[in-house]
PDB file of C-alpha atoms in Angstrom:
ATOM      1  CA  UNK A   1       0.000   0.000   0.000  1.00 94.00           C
ATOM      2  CA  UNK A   2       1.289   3.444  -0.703  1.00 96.00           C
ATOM      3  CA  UNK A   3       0.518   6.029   1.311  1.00 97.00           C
ATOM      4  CA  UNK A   4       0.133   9.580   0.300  1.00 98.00           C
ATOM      5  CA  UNK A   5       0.005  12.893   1.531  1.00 98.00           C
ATOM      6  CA  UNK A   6      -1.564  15.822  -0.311  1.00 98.00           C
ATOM      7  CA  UNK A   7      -0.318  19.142  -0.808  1.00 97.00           C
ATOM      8  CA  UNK A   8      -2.454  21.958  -2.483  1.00 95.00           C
ATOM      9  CA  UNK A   9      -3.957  25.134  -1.539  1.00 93.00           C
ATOM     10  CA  UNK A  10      -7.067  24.805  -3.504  1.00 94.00           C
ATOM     11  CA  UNK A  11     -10.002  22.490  -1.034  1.00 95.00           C
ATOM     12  CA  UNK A  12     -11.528  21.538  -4.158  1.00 95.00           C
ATOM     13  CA  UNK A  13      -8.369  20.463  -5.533  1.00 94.00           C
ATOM     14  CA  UNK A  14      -7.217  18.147  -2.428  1.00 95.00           C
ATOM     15  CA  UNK A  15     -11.102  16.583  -3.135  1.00 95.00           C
ATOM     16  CA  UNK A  16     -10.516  15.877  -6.540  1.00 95.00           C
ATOM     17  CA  UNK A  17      -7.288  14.588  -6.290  1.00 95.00           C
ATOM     18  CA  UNK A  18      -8.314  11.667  -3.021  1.00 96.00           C
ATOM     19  CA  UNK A  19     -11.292  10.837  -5.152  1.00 96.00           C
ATOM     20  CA  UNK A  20      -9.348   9.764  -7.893  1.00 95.00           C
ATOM     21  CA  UNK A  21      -6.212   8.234  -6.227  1.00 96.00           C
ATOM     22  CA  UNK A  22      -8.185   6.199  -3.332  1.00 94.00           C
ATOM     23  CA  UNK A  23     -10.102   4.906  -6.282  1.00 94.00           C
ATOM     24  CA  UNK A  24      -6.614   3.095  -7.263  1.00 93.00           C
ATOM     25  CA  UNK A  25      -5.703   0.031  -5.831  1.00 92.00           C
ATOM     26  CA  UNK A  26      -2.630   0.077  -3.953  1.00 95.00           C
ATOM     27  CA  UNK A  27      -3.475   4.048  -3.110  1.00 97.00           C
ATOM     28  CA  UNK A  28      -4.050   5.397   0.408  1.00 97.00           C
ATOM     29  CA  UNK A  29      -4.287   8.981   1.214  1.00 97.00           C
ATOM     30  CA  UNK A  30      -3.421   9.402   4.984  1.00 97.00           C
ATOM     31  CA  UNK A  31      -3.366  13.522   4.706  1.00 97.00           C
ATOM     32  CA  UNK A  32      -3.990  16.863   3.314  1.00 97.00           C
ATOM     33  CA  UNK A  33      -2.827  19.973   3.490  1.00 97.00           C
ATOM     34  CA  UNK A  34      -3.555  23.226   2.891  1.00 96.00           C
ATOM     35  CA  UNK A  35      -0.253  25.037   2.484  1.00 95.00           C
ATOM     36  CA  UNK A  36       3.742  24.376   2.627  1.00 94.00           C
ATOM     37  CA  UNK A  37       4.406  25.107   6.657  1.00 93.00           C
ATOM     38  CA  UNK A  38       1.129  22.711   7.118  1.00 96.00           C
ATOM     39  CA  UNK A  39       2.858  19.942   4.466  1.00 97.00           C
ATOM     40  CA  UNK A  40       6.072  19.742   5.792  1.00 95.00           C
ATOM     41  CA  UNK A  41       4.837  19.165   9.406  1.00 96.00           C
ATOM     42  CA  UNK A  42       2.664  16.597   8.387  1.00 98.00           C
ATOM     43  CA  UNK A  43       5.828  14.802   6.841  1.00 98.00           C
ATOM     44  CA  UNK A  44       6.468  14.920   9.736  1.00 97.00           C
ATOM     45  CA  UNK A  45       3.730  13.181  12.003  1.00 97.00           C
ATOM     46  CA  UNK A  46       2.859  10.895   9.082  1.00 97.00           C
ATOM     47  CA  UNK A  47       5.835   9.906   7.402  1.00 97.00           C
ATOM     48  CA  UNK A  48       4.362   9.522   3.731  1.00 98.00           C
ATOM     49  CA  UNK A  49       5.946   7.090   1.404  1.00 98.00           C
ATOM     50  CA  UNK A  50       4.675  10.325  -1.615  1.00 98.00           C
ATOM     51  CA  UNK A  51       3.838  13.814  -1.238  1.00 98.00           C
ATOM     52  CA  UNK A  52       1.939  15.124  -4.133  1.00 98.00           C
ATOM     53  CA  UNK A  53       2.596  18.621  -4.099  1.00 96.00           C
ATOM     54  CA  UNK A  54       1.399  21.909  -5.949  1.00 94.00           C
ATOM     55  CA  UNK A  55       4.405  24.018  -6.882  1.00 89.00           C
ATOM     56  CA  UNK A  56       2.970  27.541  -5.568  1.00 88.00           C
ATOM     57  CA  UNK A  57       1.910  27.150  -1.789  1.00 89.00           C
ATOM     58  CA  UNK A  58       1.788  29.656   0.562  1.00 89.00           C
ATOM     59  CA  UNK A  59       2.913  29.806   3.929  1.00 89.00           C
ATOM     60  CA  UNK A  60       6.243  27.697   2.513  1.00 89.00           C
ATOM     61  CA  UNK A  61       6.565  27.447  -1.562  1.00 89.00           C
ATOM     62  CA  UNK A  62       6.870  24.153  -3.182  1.00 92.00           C
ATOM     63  CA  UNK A  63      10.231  24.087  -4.074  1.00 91.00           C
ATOM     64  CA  UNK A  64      11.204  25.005  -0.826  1.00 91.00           C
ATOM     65  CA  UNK A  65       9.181  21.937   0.798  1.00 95.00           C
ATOM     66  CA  UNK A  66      10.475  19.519  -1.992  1.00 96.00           C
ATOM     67  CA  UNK A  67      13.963  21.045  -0.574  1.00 93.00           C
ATOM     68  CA  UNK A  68      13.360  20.290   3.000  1.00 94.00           C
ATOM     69  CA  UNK A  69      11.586  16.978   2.702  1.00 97.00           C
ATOM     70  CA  UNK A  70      14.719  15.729   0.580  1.00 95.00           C
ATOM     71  CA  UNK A  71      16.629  16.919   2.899  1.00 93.00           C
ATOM     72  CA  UNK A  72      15.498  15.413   6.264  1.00 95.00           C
ATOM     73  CA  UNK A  73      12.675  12.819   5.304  1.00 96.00           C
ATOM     74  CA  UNK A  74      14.455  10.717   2.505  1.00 93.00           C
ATOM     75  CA  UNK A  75      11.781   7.812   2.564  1.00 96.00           C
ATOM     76  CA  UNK A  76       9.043  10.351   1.673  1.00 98.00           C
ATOM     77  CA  UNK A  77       9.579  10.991  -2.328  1.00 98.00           C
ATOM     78  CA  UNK A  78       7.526  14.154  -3.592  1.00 98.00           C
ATOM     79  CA  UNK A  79       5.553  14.463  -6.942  1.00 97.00           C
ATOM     80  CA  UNK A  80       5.111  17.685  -8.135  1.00 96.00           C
ATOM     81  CA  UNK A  81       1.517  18.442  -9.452  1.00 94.00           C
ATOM     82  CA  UNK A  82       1.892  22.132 -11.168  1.00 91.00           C
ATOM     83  CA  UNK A  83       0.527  23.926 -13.913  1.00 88.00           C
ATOM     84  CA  UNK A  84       3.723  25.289 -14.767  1.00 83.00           C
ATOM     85  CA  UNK A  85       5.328  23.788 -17.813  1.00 79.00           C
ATOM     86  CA  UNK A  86       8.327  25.999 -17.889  1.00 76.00           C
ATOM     87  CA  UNK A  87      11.784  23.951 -18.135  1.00 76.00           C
ATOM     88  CA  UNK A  88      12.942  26.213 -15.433  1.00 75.00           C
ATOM     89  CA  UNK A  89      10.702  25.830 -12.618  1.00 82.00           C
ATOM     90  CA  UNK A  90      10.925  21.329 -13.502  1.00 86.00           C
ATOM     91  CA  UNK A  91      14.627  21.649 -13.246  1.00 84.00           C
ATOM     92  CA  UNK A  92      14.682  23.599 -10.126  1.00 85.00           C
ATOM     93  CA  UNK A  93      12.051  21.171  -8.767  1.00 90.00           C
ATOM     94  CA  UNK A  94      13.959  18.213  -9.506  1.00 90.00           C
ATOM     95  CA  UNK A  95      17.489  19.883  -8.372  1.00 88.00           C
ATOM     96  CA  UNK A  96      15.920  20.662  -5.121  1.00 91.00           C
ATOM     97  CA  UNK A  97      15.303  16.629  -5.066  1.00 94.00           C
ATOM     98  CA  UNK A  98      11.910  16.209  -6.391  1.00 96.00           C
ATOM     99  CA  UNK A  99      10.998  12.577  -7.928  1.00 95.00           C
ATOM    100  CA  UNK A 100       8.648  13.235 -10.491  1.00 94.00           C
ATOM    101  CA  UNK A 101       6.999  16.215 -12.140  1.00 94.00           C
ATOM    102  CA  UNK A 102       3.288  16.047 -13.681  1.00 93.00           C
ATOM    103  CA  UNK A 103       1.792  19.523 -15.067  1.00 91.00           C
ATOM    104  CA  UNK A 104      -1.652  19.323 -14.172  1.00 89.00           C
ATOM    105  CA  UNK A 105      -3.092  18.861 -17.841  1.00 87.00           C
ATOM    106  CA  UNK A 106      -1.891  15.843 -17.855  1.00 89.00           C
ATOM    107  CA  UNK A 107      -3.791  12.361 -17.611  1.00 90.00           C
ATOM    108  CA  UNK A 108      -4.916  10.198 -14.904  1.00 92.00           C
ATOM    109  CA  UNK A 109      -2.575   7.400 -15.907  1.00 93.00           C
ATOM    110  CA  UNK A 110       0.377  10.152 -16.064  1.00 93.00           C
ATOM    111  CA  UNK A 111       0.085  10.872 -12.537  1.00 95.00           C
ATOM    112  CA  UNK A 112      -0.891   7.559 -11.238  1.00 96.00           C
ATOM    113  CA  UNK A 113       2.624   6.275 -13.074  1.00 95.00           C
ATOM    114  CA  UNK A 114       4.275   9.178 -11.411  1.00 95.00           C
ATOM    115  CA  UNK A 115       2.866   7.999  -8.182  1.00 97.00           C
ATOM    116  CA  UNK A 116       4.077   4.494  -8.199  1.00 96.00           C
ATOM    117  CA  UNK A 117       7.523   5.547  -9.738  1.00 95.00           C
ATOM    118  CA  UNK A 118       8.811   7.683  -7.352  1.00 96.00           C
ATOM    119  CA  UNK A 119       7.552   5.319  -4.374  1.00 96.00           C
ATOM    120  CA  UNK A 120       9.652   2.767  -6.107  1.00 95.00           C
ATOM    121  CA  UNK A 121      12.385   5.160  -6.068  1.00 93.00           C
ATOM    122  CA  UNK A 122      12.525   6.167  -9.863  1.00 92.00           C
ATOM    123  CA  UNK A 123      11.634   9.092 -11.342  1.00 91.00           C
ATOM    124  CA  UNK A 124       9.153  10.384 -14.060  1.00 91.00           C
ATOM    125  CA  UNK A 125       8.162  13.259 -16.206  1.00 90.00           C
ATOM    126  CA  UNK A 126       4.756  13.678 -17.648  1.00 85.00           C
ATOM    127  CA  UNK A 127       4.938  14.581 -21.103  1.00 78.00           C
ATOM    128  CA  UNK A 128       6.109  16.912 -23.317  1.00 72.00           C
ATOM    129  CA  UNK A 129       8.873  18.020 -20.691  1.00 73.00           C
ATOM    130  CA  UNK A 130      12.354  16.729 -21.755  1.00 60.00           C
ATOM    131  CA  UNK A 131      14.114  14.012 -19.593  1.00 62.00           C
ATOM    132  CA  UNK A 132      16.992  14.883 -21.518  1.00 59.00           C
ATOM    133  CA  UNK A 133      17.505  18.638 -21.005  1.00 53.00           C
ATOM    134  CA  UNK A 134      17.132  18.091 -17.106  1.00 59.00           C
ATOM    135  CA  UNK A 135      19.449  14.977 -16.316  1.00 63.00           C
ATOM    136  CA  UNK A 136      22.032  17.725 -18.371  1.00 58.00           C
ATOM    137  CA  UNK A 137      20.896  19.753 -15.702  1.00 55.00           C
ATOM    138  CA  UNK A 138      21.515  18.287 -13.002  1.00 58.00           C
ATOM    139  CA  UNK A 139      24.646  16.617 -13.861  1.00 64.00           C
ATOM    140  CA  UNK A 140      26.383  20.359 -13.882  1.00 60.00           C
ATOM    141  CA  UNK A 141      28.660  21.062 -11.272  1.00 56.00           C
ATOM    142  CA  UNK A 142      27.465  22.034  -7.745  1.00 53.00           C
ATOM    143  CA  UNK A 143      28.940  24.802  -7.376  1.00 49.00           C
ATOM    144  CA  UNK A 144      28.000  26.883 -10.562  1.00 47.00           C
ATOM    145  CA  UNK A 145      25.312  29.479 -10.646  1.00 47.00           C
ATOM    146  CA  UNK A 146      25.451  30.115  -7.168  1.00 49.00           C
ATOM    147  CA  UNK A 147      22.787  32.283  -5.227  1.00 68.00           C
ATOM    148  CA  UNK A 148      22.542  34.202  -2.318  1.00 79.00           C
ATOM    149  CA  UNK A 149      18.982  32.364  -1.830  1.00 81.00           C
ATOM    150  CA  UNK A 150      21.217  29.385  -0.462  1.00 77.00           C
ATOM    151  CA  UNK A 151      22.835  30.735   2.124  1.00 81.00           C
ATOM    152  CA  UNK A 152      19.834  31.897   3.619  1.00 86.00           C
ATOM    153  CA  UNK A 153      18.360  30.287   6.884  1.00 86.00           C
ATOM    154  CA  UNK A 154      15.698  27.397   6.508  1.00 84.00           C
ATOM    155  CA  UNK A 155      13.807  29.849   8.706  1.00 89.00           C
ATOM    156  CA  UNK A 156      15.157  33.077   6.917  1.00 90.00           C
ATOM    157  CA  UNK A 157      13.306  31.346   3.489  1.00 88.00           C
ATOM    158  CA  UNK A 158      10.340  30.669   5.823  1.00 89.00           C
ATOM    159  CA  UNK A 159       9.930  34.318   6.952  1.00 93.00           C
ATOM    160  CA  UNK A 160      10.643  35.428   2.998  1.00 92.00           C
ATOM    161  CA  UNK A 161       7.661  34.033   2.136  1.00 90.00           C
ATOM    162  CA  UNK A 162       5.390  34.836   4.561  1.00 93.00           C
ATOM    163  CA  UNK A 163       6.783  39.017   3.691  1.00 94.00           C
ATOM    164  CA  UNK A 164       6.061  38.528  -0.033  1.00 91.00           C
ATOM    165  CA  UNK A 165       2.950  37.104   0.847  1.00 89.00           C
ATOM    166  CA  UNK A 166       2.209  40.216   2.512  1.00 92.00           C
ATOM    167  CA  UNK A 167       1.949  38.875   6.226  1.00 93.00           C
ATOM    168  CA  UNK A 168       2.737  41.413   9.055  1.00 95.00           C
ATOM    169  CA  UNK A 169       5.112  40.519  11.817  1.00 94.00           C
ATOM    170  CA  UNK A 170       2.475  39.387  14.136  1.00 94.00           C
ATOM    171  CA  UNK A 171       0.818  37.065  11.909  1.00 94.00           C
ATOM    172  CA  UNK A 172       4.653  35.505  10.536  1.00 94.00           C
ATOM    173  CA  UNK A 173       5.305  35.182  13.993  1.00 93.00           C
ATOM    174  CA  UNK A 174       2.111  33.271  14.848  1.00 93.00           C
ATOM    175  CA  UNK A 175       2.571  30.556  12.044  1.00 90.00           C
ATOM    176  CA  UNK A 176       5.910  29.963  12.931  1.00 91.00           C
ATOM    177  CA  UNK A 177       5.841  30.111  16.310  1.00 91.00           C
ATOM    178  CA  UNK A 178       8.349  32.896  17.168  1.00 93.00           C
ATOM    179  CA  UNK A 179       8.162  36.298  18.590  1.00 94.00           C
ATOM    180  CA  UNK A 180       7.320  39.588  16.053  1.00 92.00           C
ATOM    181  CA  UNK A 181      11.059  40.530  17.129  1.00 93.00           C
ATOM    182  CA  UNK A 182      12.143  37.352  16.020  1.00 94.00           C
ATOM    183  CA  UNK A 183      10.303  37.828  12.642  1.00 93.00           C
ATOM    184  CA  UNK A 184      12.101  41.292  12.743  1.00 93.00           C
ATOM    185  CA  UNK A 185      15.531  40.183  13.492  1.00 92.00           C
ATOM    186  CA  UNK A 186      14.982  36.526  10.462  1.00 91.00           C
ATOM    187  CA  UNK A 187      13.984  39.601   8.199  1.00 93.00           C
ATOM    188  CA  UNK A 188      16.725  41.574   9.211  1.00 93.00           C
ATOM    189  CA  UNK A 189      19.114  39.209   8.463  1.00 91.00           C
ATOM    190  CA  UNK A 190      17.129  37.511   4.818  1.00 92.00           C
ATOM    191  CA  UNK A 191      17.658  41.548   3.561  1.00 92.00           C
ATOM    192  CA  UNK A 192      21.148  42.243   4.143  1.00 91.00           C
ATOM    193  CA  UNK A 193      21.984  38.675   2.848  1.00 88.00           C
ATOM    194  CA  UNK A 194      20.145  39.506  -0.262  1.00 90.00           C
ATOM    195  CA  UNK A 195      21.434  42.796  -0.586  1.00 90.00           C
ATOM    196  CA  UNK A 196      17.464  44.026  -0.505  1.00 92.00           C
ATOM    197  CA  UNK A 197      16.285  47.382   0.790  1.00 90.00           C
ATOM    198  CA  UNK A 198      12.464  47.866   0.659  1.00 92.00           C
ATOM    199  CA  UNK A 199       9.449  45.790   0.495  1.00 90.00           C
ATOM    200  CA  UNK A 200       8.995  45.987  -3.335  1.00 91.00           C
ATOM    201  CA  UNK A 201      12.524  44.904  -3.292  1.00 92.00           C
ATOM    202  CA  UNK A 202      11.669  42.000  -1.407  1.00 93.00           C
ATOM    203  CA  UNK A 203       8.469  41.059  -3.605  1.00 91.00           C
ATOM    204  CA  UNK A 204      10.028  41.339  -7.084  1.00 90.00           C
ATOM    205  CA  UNK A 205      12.751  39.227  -5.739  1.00 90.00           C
ATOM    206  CA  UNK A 206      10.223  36.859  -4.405  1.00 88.00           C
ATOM    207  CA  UNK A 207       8.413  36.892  -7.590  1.00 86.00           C
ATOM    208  CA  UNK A 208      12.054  36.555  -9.715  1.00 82.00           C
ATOM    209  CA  UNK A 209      12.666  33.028  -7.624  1.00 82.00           C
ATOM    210  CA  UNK A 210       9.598  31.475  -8.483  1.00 77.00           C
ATOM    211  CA  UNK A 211       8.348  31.979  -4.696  1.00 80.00           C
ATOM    212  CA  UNK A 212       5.248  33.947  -5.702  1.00 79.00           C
ATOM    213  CA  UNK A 213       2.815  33.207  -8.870  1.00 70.00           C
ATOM    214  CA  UNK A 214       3.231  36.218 -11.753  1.00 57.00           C
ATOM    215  CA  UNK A 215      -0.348  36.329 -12.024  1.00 49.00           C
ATOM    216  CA  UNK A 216      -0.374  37.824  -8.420  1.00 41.00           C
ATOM    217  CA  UNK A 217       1.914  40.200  -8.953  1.00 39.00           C
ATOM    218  CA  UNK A 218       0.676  43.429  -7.200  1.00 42.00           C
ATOM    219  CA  UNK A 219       0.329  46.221  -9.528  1.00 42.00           C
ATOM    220  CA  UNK A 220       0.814  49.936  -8.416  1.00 40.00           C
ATOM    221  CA  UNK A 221      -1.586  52.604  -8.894  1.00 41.00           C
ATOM    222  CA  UNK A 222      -1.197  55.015 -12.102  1.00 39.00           C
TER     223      UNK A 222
END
């Protein structure tokens, strides 16, 4: 049996998607949740053998979680579910140790196969994004194209996210746990590392990374 935990912001999305996978045989979905803060500490708790994750979360972004689940809970294998097809965003995913990708036109079977792939340790790519263009990816060296991003703070990229997303101190501070000064000192520390300076410096870099959707990008008044 392989258990799964779900990862989307959308309700009707999470409904959809345990519908159609506890309908498989083999499938069981033992959690849902609701953004990336929420997904990771149920990854936690539950110790899924896949998380099937949406690429844009909020509270934590998907690449971020895919990052941190790698990282620290090996047995748990994610599948990105996203509607982004761009080359970029799958090889970050899969840098940042994702084991499948499936855009979310794709077919049943797609992410059924995706499913059972990755829990067997293999990994997949729905169709029509190239297998070969991301394996020459990945194989570069570590160390080239370097960003500042890395050298910030698991809880530094927490507290980034939560700002773009346009969360005050006190409300950061309550999802994470932590103290407004603590939020203060994290953000501190996340804008002198990235050399940024004001919010909007903080939201188009946010937006530049991948950690924010374009289509919400804030637009200022004429």
């Amino acid at each position: 049996m392989v258990t799964l935990l779900l990862a989307d912001d959308h309700a009707v999305v999470r409904e959809g998607l345990r519908a159609l996978l506890e309908a498989e045989a083999g499938f069981s979905v033992v959690g849902e949740a609701g953004n990336g803060l929420e997904a990771l500490r149920l990854v936690e708790r539950l110790r899924p053998q896949v998380l099937v994750l949406d690429l844009m979360m909020p509270g934590l972004g998907g690449l971020e979680v895919t990052r941190e689940v790698a990282k620290k809970f090996s047995a748990t294998h994610v599948v990105v579910l996203s509607m982004y097809s761009s080359e970029s965003y799958v090889m970050e995913a899969m840098k940042k140790g994702a084991a499948a990708y499936v855009l979310k036109g794709s077919s049943r079977l797609d992410l059924v196969t995706a499913i059972r792939e990755a829990a067997a340790g293999r990994r997949f790519l729905s169709s029509p994004l190239s297998e070969h263009a991301i394996s020459a990816y990945l194989a570069r060296p570590s160390g080239e194209h370097l960003d500042d991003y890395e050298n910030l703070t698991r809880r530094e990229r927490e507290v980034l996210q939560l700002l773009a997303e346009g969360h005050s101190h006190a409300e950061i501070g309550s999802r994470l746990f932590i103290s407004p000064r603590t939020v203060e000192s994290h953000k501190a520390s996340l804008m002198r590392k990235l050399a940024l300076r004001t919010q909007t410096d903080l939201i188009r870099y946010a937006l530049e990374r991948g950690l924010l959707p374009r289509l919400d990008v804030p637009r200022a008044p004429r």
